[in-house]
Amino acid sequence: MLEKTRKMAVNFQNTVFLESSVVNAVAHRLNWRAEVLIARNPDAIAGKRILDLASHDGRFSYAALACGARHVVGVEGRERHVQSARRNLQVAGCNDDAYEFVAGDLVEFLRGVKSGEFDTIFCFGVFSHLIEQVDVLREIRRIAPGHFILDTFVAKEKRNLLERVRNYRVNSWVDVTQLGKKRRRYGMPRFIRELRAVTTDSAYRTGTLVFLYENAEADGATIRKSGLMAWATPSLVDMLFDYYGFESRMLDWSRQGISDWTDLLDYRKRDRETWIARLPGQLHSSQ
Ligand SMILES: C[S@@+](CC[C@H](N)C(=O)[O-])C[C@H]1O[C@@H](n2cnc3c(N)ncnc32)[C@H](O)[C@@H]1O
């Protein structure tokens, strides 16, 4: 099979990371995630100062160092995972000076980060366990890393035709009442043209945050006792990237060369999506 012959940049087989977590700690999955999220983005990794949000047991901080990162700071809300991460990177033979793990709420932590302190920020597997998606992206914009890599469970996209039509009607009304534009008259051709724009034009996108509960006792869950979390639709993520001035591209997991999708079905079914976002004009270490 393709995976068996392909050399992965990071191999989690027989490492401590398979024992230190019950959260999807499967070598095949970790190898592919490290490959696609990290190894194939050398511009974002080699020689860079990385901030790993929700670093868990250090799995992707380790992968970043293995792929040539200069330094990694991991922030993790559960103290026991922080302890595991420190132990794991030591066992894995990483240089002590190359990493640091901090226990804390990543939303609070981001507020204390200085602009330019990190070249690349990872946000893997935690965006959907928060309710502060807008705050997080605003803070990351302020910190202004060269790259921001987001890998997250997403809500299913909603066409929201009725909301789009309502938005169109509200904007048309504002055009007339507040901007002094002429009231539009509709013939059938114009109606069809406008309807097409409303259904397809990105100006009429809608983004949604779906709020749900999870069991906050679980090792991979939100750290908030209530268990409240929110899943963003991909459109919302795109809209926020646009709003905060990121250039972003969504990765196509079906084109990464994966033939054995065992333990990766969330990517195949697009329940999970990955974006590589950049802030144009940011110059950071070793660029
Ligand atoms: C599903 S795991 C993802 C771990 C890893 N980043 C990955 O992608 O495999 C989510 C992690 O986020 C941590 N977490 C959840 N909410 C957090 C918060 N507000 N601040 C810091 N860590 C948080 C959890 O303790 C858990 O370790």
Coordinates of C-alpha atoms and ligand atoms in Angstrom, one line a residue:
M1 CA 0.0 0.0 0.0
L2 CA 1.2 3.6 -0.7
E3 CA 1.6 4.5 3.0
K4 CA 3.9 1.5 3.5
T5 CA 6.3 2.6 0.9
R6 CA 6.1 6.3 1.5
K7 CA 8.5 7.7 4.0
M8 CA 6.8 9.8 6.6
A9 CA 8.7 12.8 8.0
V10 CA 7.6 11.9 11.5
N11 CA 6.9 8.3 12.6
F12 CA 5.0 7.9 15.9
Q13 CA 5.2 4.1 15.8
N14 CA 6.8 2.8 19.0
T15 CA 7.0 6.2 20.6
V16 CA 5.8 7.3 24.0
F17 CA 3.0 9.3 22.3
L18 CA 1.0 6.2 21.7
E19 CA 0.9 5.5 25.5
S20 CA 0.4 9.0 26.9
S21 CA -3.0 9.8 25.5
V22 CA -6.4 8.3 24.8
V23 CA -7.2 11.0 22.3
N24 CA -6.8 9.5 18.8
A25 CA -3.3 8.3 19.7
V26 CA -2.9 6.0 16.7
A27 CA 0.4 6.0 14.8
H28 CA -1.2 6.0 11.3
R29 CA -3.4 9.0 12.1
L30 CA -0.6 10.9 13.9
N31 CA 1.9 10.3 11.1
W32 CA -0.5 11.6 8.5
R33 CA -1.5 14.6 10.5
A34 CA 2.2 15.4 11.2
E35 CA 2.9 14.9 7.5
V36 CA 0.1 17.1 6.1
L37 CA -0.1 19.8 8.8
I38 CA 3.6 20.2 9.5
A39 CA 6.1 18.4 7.3
R40 CA 4.6 19.6 4.0
N41 CA 4.7 23.2 5.1
P42 CA 8.4 23.7 5.5
D43 CA 8.1 27.5 5.0
A44 CA 6.1 27.6 8.2
I45 CA 8.3 25.3 10.2
A46 CA 12.0 25.2 9.4
G47 CA 13.9 27.5 11.7
K48 CA 10.7 29.0 13.1
R49 CA 9.4 29.8 16.6
I50 CA 6.1 27.9 17.0
L51 CA 3.2 28.3 19.3
D52 CA 1.3 25.1 19.6
L53 CA -2.2 25.8 21.0
A54 CA -3.7 22.9 23.0
S55 CA -0.5 21.0 22.8
H56 CA -2.0 18.0 24.7
D57 CA 0.8 15.5 25.3
G58 CA 3.3 17.3 23.1
R59 CA 2.6 15.2 19.9
F60 CA 2.7 18.1 17.4
S61 CA 5.3 20.1 19.3
Y62 CA 7.5 17.1 18.9
A63 CA 6.6 16.8 15.2
A64 CA 7.5 20.4 14.7
L65 CA 10.9 20.0 16.3
A66 CA 11.5 16.8 14.3
C67 CA 10.8 18.9 11.1
G68 CA 13.3 21.6 12.0
A69 CA 11.4 24.1 14.1
R70 CA 13.8 26.3 16.1
H71 CA 11.6 26.5 19.3
V72 CA 8.2 25.4 20.4
V73 CA 5.9 26.7 23.1
G74 CA 2.9 24.5 23.9
V75 CA -0.1 25.8 25.8
E76 CA -2.4 23.3 27.3
G77 CA -5.4 23.6 29.7
R78 CA -5.0 20.3 31.5
E79 CA -2.0 20.0 33.8
R80 CA -1.7 16.3 33.4
H81 CA -1.2 16.7 29.7
V82 CA 1.4 19.3 30.3
Q83 CA 3.3 16.9 32.5
S84 CA 3.1 14.2 29.8
A85 CA 4.3 16.6 27.1
R86 CA 7.4 17.5 29.2
R87 CA 8.2 13.9 29.8
N88 CA 7.5 12.8 26.2
L89 CA 9.8 15.3 24.6
Q90 CA 12.5 14.5 27.1
V91 CA 12.1 10.7 26.3
A92 CA 12.0 11.5 22.6
G93 CA 15.5 13.2 23.0
C94 CA 14.5 16.7 22.1
N95 CA 16.9 19.4 23.2
D96 CA 15.6 20.9 26.6
D97 CA 16.1 24.5 25.3
A98 CA 14.0 23.9 22.3
Y99 CA 10.6 23.6 24.0
E100 CA 8.5 24.9 26.8
F101 CA 5.0 23.8 28.0
V102 CA 2.7 26.1 29.8
A103 CA -0.5 25.1 31.6
G104 CA -3.3 27.5 31.0
D105 CA -6.3 28.5 29.0
L106 CA -5.2 29.3 25.5
V107 CA -7.6 32.2 25.1
E108 CA -6.1 33.9 28.1
F109 CA -2.6 33.0 27.0
L110 CA -3.0 34.6 23.6
R111 CA -3.9 37.9 25.2
G112 CA -0.5 38.0 26.9
V113 CA 1.6 37.2 23.7
K114 CA 3.5 40.1 22.2
S115 CA 3.1 40.9 18.5
G116 CA 5.8 39.1 16.5
E117 CA 6.7 36.7 19.3
F118 CA 5.9 33.6 17.2
D119 CA 6.5 32.9 13.5
T120 CA 3.9 30.2 13.2
I121 CA 0.8 29.3 15.3
F122 CA -0.7 25.8 15.3
C123 CA -4.4 25.4 16.3
F124 CA -5.0 21.7 16.0
G125 CA -8.0 19.9 17.3
V126 CA -9.2 22.6 19.7
F127 CA -11.0 25.3 17.7
S128 CA -14.3 23.3 18.0
H129 CA -13.9 23.0 21.8
L130 CA -14.0 26.7 22.3
I131 CA -16.7 29.4 22.2
E132 CA -14.2 32.2 21.5
Q133 CA -13.4 31.6 17.8
V134 CA -13.7 35.3 16.9
D135 CA -11.5 36.4 19.9
V136 CA -8.9 33.8 19.0
L137 CA -8.6 34.9 15.4
R138 CA -8.5 38.6 16.5
E139 CA -5.6 37.9 18.9
I140 CA -3.8 35.9 16.3
R141 CA -4.1 38.8 13.9
R142 CA -2.7 41.1 16.5
I143 CA 0.2 38.7 17.2
A144 CA 0.8 38.5 13.5
P145 CA 2.6 35.3 12.9
G146 CA 3.8 34.6 9.4
H147 CA 1.7 31.4 9.3
F148 CA -1.4 30.2 11.2
I149 CA -2.3 26.5 10.6
L150 CA -5.9 25.6 11.7
D151 CA -7.0 22.0 11.8
T152 CA -10.5 21.6 13.2
F153 CA -13.7 19.7 13.4
V154 CA -16.3 21.8 11.5
A155 CA -20.1 22.2 11.4
K156 CA -21.8 21.1 8.2
E157 CA -22.1 24.0 5.7
K158 CA -25.5 25.6 5.6
R159 CA -26.8 27.1 2.4
N160 CA -29.2 29.4 4.4
L161 CA -31.0 30.6 1.3
L162 CA -33.7 32.3 3.4
E163 CA -31.0 34.2 5.4
R164 CA -29.3 35.2 2.1
V165 CA -32.6 36.5 0.7
R166 CA -33.3 38.4 3.9
N167 CA -29.8 39.9 3.8
Y168 CA -30.4 41.0 0.2
R169 CA -33.7 42.6 1.1
V170 CA -32.3 44.4 4.2
N171 CA -29.4 45.7 2.2
S172 CA -31.7 46.9 -0.6
W173 CA -33.8 48.7 1.9
V174 CA -30.8 50.3 3.5
D175 CA -29.6 51.4 0.0
V176 CA -32.8 53.2 -0.6
T177 CA -33.5 54.6 2.9
Q178 CA -30.0 55.4 4.0
L179 CA -27.9 55.7 0.9
G180 CA -30.4 57.5 -1.3
K181 CA -30.3 54.9 -4.1
K182 CA -33.2 54.5 -6.4
R183 CA -35.7 51.7 -5.6
R184 CA -35.0 48.8 -7.9
R185 CA -37.6 47.6 -10.4
Y186 CA -37.7 44.0 -11.3
G187 CA -38.3 42.4 -14.6
M188 CA -37.9 38.7 -14.8
P189 CA -34.3 38.7 -16.3
R190 CA -33.1 41.0 -13.5
F191 CA -34.9 38.9 -10.9
I192 CA -33.1 35.8 -12.1
R193 CA -29.8 37.6 -12.2
E194 CA -30.2 38.9 -8.7
L195 CA -31.4 35.5 -7.4
R196 CA -28.4 33.8 -8.9
A197 CA -26.1 36.4 -7.2
V198 CA -27.9 35.9 -3.8
T199 CA -27.5 32.1 -4.0
T200 CA -23.9 32.0 -5.2
D201 CA -22.1 35.3 -4.7
S202 CA -19.6 35.4 -1.7
A203 CA -21.1 38.8 -0.8
Y204 CA -24.1 36.8 0.5
R205 CA -22.2 34.1 2.3
T206 CA -23.5 33.1 5.7
G207 CA -21.3 31.7 8.4
T208 CA -22.6 29.8 11.4
L209 CA -21.4 28.8 14.9
V210 CA -23.3 25.9 16.2
F211 CA -23.2 25.7 20.0
L212 CA -23.3 22.3 21.6
Y213 CA -22.3 20.5 24.8
E214 CA -19.7 17.9 25.4
N215 CA -18.6 16.0 28.5
A216 CA -15.8 18.2 29.9
E217 CA -14.4 15.2 31.9
A218 CA -13.0 13.8 28.7
D219 CA -9.3 14.2 28.0
G220 CA -9.7 15.9 24.7
A221 CA -12.7 18.1 25.6
T222 CA -13.1 21.8 26.5
I223 CA -11.6 22.8 29.8
R224 CA -14.8 24.7 30.7
K225 CA -16.9 22.8 33.2
S226 CA -20.2 23.6 31.4
G227 CA -19.0 21.6 28.4
L228 CA -20.2 24.4 26.1
M229 CA -18.4 24.5 22.8
A230 CA -19.1 25.8 19.3
W231 CA -18.4 24.3 15.8
A232 CA -17.8 26.8 13.0
T233 CA -18.9 26.2 9.5
P234 CA -16.1 26.4 6.9
S235 CA -17.7 29.5 5.5
L236 CA -17.5 31.2 8.9
V237 CA -13.8 30.4 9.1
D238 CA -13.3 31.8 5.6
M239 CA -15.2 34.9 6.5
L240 CA -13.2 35.5 9.6
F241 CA -9.9 35.0 7.8
D242 CA -11.1 37.6 5.2
Y243 CA -12.2 40.0 7.9
Y244 CA -8.9 39.8 9.7
G245 CA -6.8 40.1 6.6
F246 CA -5.4 36.5 6.4
E247 CA -4.8 34.9 3.0
S248 CA -5.8 31.3 3.4
R249 CA -6.2 28.1 1.5
M250 CA -8.1 25.0 2.6
L251 CA -6.2 21.8 2.2
D252 CA -7.7 19.0 0.1
W253 CA -7.1 15.9 2.1
S254 CA -8.3 13.7 -0.8
R255 CA -5.2 14.8 -2.7
Q256 CA -2.5 14.1 -0.2
G257 CA -1.8 10.6 -1.4
I258 CA -3.7 8.7 1.4
S259 CA -4.9 5.3 0.3
D260 CA -5.6 3.8 3.7
W261 CA -8.1 6.1 5.4
T262 CA -8.3 4.0 8.6
D263 CA -8.5 6.4 11.6
L264 CA -8.7 9.4 9.1
L265 CA -12.3 9.2 8.1
D266 CA -13.2 12.5 9.7
Y267 CA -10.9 14.1 7.1
R268 CA -12.3 12.0 4.3
K269 CA -15.9 12.9 5.2
R270 CA -14.9 16.5 5.6
D271 CA -16.1 16.6 9.2
R272 CA -12.7 18.1 9.8
E273 CA -10.9 20.7 7.7
T274 CA -7.5 22.2 7.5
W275 CA -6.4 25.8 6.5
I276 CA -3.0 27.2 6.0
A277 CA -3.4 31.0 6.6
R278 CA -0.8 33.7 6.1
L279 CA -0.7 37.3 6.9
P280 CA 0.8 39.1 3.9
G281 CA 3.8 41.2 4.7
Q282 CA 4.9 39.5 7.9
L283 CA 8.6 39.0 8.0
H284 CA 9.8 36.7 10.7
S285 CA 12.9 34.8 11.8
S286 CA 14.9 33.2 9.0
Q287 CA 12.7 34.7 6.3
Ligands
LIG1 C1 -8.9 17.0 21.0 S1 -7.5 17.5 21.9 C2 -6.4 18.0 20.6 C3 -4.9 17.7 20.9 C4 -3.9 18.0 19.8 N1 -3.7 19.5 19.6 C5 -4.4 17.3 18.5 O1 -4.7 18.0 17.6 O2 -4.3 16.1 18.4 C6 -7.9 19.0 22.6 C7 -7.0 19.5 23.6 O3 -7.3 20.9 23.9 C8 -7.2 21.1 25.3 N2 -8.0 22.3 25.6 C9 -9.4 22.4 25.4 N3 -9.8 23.7 25.7 C10 -8.6 24.4 26.0 C11 -8.4 25.7 26.3 N4 -9.3 26.6 26.4 N5 -7.1 26.1 26.5 C12 -6.1 25.2 26.5 N6 -6.3 23.9 26.1 C13 -7.5 23.5 25.9 C14 -7.6 19.8 25.9 O4 -7.2 19.6 27.2 C15 -7.0 18.8 25.0 O5 -5.7 18.5 25.3

